[in-house]
């Protein structure tokens, strides 16, 4: 067949465009004598030209359209025509599908037989485009089809399943990849894909028409695969139950377990929760990548968490009190533990004894004694906290308040000369009071022990690579509780989606907070059981900024979007 190439001299084009001088060209050509290396590749390898310069010259040499693929995301439908495995193999990028065939982008690695091979594979007429090879690799890396990604189990992902025996020793069980069944390989690939995409959770949900797998990334769920056939559900659930040491035969009650994988020398913990539903058991796998967290702790400080300067100043004052309780509240995944760790990094561990009890230990802090809860061995928060007090600590961190016994010991510790850091699940700063009241805690003792309460959430940060200014209509602004007239000149930003953020428009998260400073007036009102509305009015008068207002401040400064603020906080 006739290929869409119109030959021109590559070396002359490079010289004409000023990318290369004649002497350098002569030196490279002389060095290529007796070698099969192509001129363009040789010039690139020896840094005489850049990848994008070579792409420009090749496009002109072969009279092929040059395209900029930066930020391009390959639609999954194109991977159905040209599977991702072949795109990697041939180093091409499926770009567009039309009535006249499939357009693919090639870099500087293409061969004269490429068109024939791709037409044979796809059954489509192929139109070649030229692009920067380096940019193409990034696009393939970030937009590889979900289904293909799960089938492509690479050799360097060989997880070791680490289990603990009765004597507390670890036994490592290896699933041989070559002998593993398809379900084992699928689960391994599922875990690998989630780790690559920075997922915090994997959700496996059973429905009438099949199995849906989703990854939670930056607090939002995204599809991880296409809908899977229901026939695989039983085997998939059984495999995960075996890994988490759960009862395979029991399918009618919820079960909770955990397992640990050792991948490339680093340990990653997974918590597994199984819940029966009408179409079968649903599973949520929580991922705790210790190595990633440990890398993050090196640069972790309160200054890097995104808190407003005035909140940061008040919080620092509270954590430097000689005793009392510092309480962080919010739902699961709102960054409470990270904030507490950021607070602990403020102290000199060579001068003070700091002990933590956590479930599990998420960060490893130098100079801090850290105790993991182990309910199998009857080491609970309450029992561990009692023992901690015998070790004469200056600062204590309790990972979470879950029951009356734990909160009673924590309050007594705060009232008897210890500074206690802890978290509890509540919606806002004042809901903590009701939460502790339901646990049977004496409100007067609780309020006396408290230094501060900080409610927090995480909002997604706009991707800096694709951040762009947008126009919002008046209805959208009004629906967010804002006055369109007041904000008519406000600049609004969103992320349009690129390869850096996997097309989401967001990359990473920042904290928003609601800081309640326990002033004498607020303490008195709480003890007198004043209505919540009065408490809020008094706190705001004293300078408290609500979660909603903090979120809007992040929107107005261009750090997040109005849609994201509405997703995380209530509209006033």
CSV table of C-alpha atoms in Angstrom, one decimal, residues 78 95-103 124-125:
chain,number,residue,atom,x,y,z
A,78,UNK,CA,-9.9,4.2,21.4
A,95,UNK,CA,-5.7,9.9,18.8
A,96,UNK,CA,-9.0,10.0,17.0
A,97,UNK,CA,-11.5,7.7,15.3
A,98,UNK,CA,-13.6,8.8,12.3
A,99,UNK,CA,-15.3,7.5,9.2
A,100,UNK,CA,-12.0,7.7,7.4
A,101,UNK,CA,-10.1,5.5,9.9
A,102,UNK,CA,-8.0,5.7,13.0
A,103,UNK,CA,-5.5,8.5,13.6
A,124,UNK,CA,-9.0,0.2,10.3
A,125,UNK,CA,-7.3,2.5,7.8
